[in-house]
């Protein structure tokens, strides 16, 4: 998604991942891999970058903003 939204690898982001899948054991790995300052599982605000993805038949809604 970084390429799609013209973000560079060093750019820090705030990331929201909404899914029914339990990401608990993957949060730290995801945070390090995508350079996220924090990862949330629910959002109440608008994020400029949004995407709906399906991975191995699991649906994810992804929201993020550059910080």
mmCIF file of N, CA and C in Angstrom, residues 15-38:
data_model
loop_
_atom_site.group_PDB
_atom_site.id
_atom_site.type_symbol
_atom_site.label_atom_id
_atom_site.label_comp_id
_atom_site.label_asym_id
_atom_site.label_seq_id
_atom_site.Cartn_x
_atom_site.Cartn_y
_atom_site.Cartn_z
ATOM 1 N N UNK A 15 -1.474 3.104 12.105
ATOM 2 C CA UNK A 15 -2.154 2.063 11.345
ATOM 3 C C UNK A 15 -3.349 1.506 12.110
ATOM 4 N N UNK A 16 -4.447 1.315 11.399
ATOM 5 C CA UNK A 16 -5.631 0.655 11.952
ATOM 6 C C UNK A 16 -5.927 -0.552 11.065
ATOM 7 N N UNK A 17 -6.056 -1.728 11.691
ATOM 8 C CA UNK A 17 -6.431 -2.935 10.969
ATOM 9 C C UNK A 17 -7.704 -3.474 11.602
ATOM 10 N N UNK A 18 -8.781 -3.491 10.833
ATOM 11 C CA UNK A 18 -10.042 -4.034 11.328
ATOM 12 C C UNK A 18 -10.273 -5.389 10.670
ATOM 13 N N UNK A 19 -10.421 -6.405 11.515
ATOM 14 C CA UNK A 19 -10.654 -7.757 11.027
ATOM 15 C C UNK A 19 -11.233 -8.608 12.151
ATOM 16 N N UNK A 20 -11.859 -9.700 11.793
ATOM 17 C CA UNK A 20 -12.333 -10.654 12.795
ATOM 18 C C UNK A 20 -11.215 -11.609 13.203
ATOM 19 N N UNK A 21 -10.135 -11.624 12.441
ATOM 20 C CA UNK A 21 -8.996 -12.499 12.716
ATOM 21 C C UNK A 21 -8.191 -11.941 13.891
ATOM 22 N N UNK A 22 -7.725 -12.804 14.774
ATOM 23 C CA UNK A 22 -6.935 -12.390 15.935
ATOM 24 C C UNK A 22 -5.487 -12.126 15.509
ATOM 25 N N UNK A 23 -5.107 -10.862 15.492
ATOM 26 C CA UNK A 23 -3.751 -10.469 15.100
ATOM 27 C C UNK A 23 -2.802 -10.329 16.291
ATOM 28 N N UNK A 24 -3.274 -10.641 17.477
ATOM 29 C CA UNK A 24 -2.521 -10.428 18.708
ATOM 30 C C UNK A 24 -1.052 -10.808 18.657
ATOM 31 N N UNK A 25 -0.751 -11.997 18.200
ATOM 32 C CA UNK A 25 0.643 -12.451 18.215
ATOM 33 C C UNK A 25 1.467 -11.851 17.072
ATOM 34 N N UNK A 26 0.808 -11.170 16.128
ATOM 35 C CA UNK A 26 1.516 -10.588 14.981
ATOM 36 C C UNK A 26 1.715 -9.077 15.076
ATOM 37 N N UNK A 27 1.114 -8.436 16.066
ATOM 38 C CA UNK A 27 1.117 -6.970 16.140
ATOM 39 C C UNK A 27 2.525 -6.389 16.135
ATOM 40 N N UNK A 28 3.407 -6.881 16.984
ATOM 41 C CA UNK A 28 4.782 -6.334 17.046
ATOM 42 C C UNK A 28 5.511 -6.524 15.722
ATOM 43 N N UNK A 29 5.360 -7.691 15.103
ATOM 44 C CA UNK A 29 6.002 -7.939 13.808
ATOM 45 C C UNK A 29 5.470 -6.992 12.741
ATOM 46 N N UNK A 30 4.162 -6.807 12.710
ATOM 47 C CA UNK A 30 3.557 -5.890 11.734
ATOM 48 C C UNK A 30 4.048 -4.471 11.988
ATOM 49 N N UNK A 31 4.053 -4.081 13.251
ATOM 50 C CA UNK A 31 4.478 -2.728 13.622
ATOM 51 C C UNK A 31 5.906 -2.453 13.153
ATOM 52 N N UNK A 32 6.795 -3.392 13.362
ATOM 53 C CA UNK A 32 8.188 -3.221 12.940
ATOM 54 C C UNK A 32 8.321 -3.235 11.422
ATOM 55 N N UNK A 33 7.618 -4.124 10.777
ATOM 56 C CA UNK A 33 7.738 -4.278 9.320
ATOM 57 C C UNK A 33 7.227 -3.053 8.558
ATOM 58 N N UNK A 34 6.144 -2.448 9.031
ATOM 59 C CA UNK A 34 5.561 -1.306 8.314
ATOM 60 C C UNK A 34 5.950 0.050 8.904
ATOM 61 N N UNK A 35 6.790 0.035 9.937
ATOM 62 C CA UNK A 35 7.262 1.259 10.587
ATOM 63 C C UNK A 35 6.108 2.070 11.173
ATOM 64 N N UNK A 36 5.202 1.371 11.841
ATOM 65 C CA UNK A 36 4.047 2.022 12.459
ATOM 66 C C UNK A 36 4.381 2.440 13.886
ATOM 67 N N UNK A 37 4.040 3.671 14.229
ATOM 68 C CA UNK A 37 4.230 4.135 15.600
ATOM 69 C C UNK A 37 3.286 3.384 16.536
ATOM 70 N N UNK A 38 2.053 3.190 16.061
ATOM 71 C CA UNK A 38 1.103 2.393 16.835
ATOM 72 C C UNK A 38 0.124 1.727 15.883
#
